[in-house]
Coordinates of C-alpha atoms in Angstrom, one line a residue:
P2 CA -11.1 -32.3 -18.6
T3 CA -11.7 -30.8 -22.0
L4 CA -9.1 -29.5 -24.5
W5 CA -10.2 -26.0 -23.7
D6 CA -9.7 -26.6 -19.9
L7 CA -6.2 -28.0 -20.6
T8 CA -5.4 -25.1 -22.9
A9 CA -6.6 -22.5 -20.3
L10 CA -4.6 -24.3 -17.6
Y11 CA -1.4 -24.3 -19.7
N12 CA -1.9 -20.6 -20.6
S13 CA -2.4 -19.6 -17.0
I14 CA 0.8 -21.5 -16.0
S15 CA 2.8 -20.0 -18.8
V16 CA 1.6 -16.5 -18.0
T17 CA 2.4 -17.0 -14.3
E18 CA 5.9 -18.3 -15.1
V19 CA 6.6 -15.3 -17.4
L20 CA 5.5 -12.9 -14.7
V21 CA 7.5 -14.6 -12.0
H22 CA 10.7 -14.6 -14.2
A23 CA 10.1 -11.0 -15.3
Q24 CA 9.2 -9.7 -11.9
P25 CA 10.6 -11.7 -9.0
P26 CA 8.7 -11.2 -5.7
H27 CA 11.6 -9.4 -4.0
R28 CA 11.6 -6.9 -6.8
Q29 CA 7.9 -6.3 -6.4
F30 CA 8.2 -5.5 -2.7
M31 CA 11.3 -3.3 -3.0
P32 CA 9.4 -0.1 -4.0
L33 CA 7.2 -0.6 -1.0
E34 CA 10.1 -0.9 1.4
S35 CA 12.2 2.0 0.0

């Protein structure tokens, strides 16, 4: 893998972790249930 691939992978993981911590799955589905 190239440095660009590793950077893109790291960025995608970081973004995913931020979104998961900011909006847990149960909070995302609550508006649909209520």
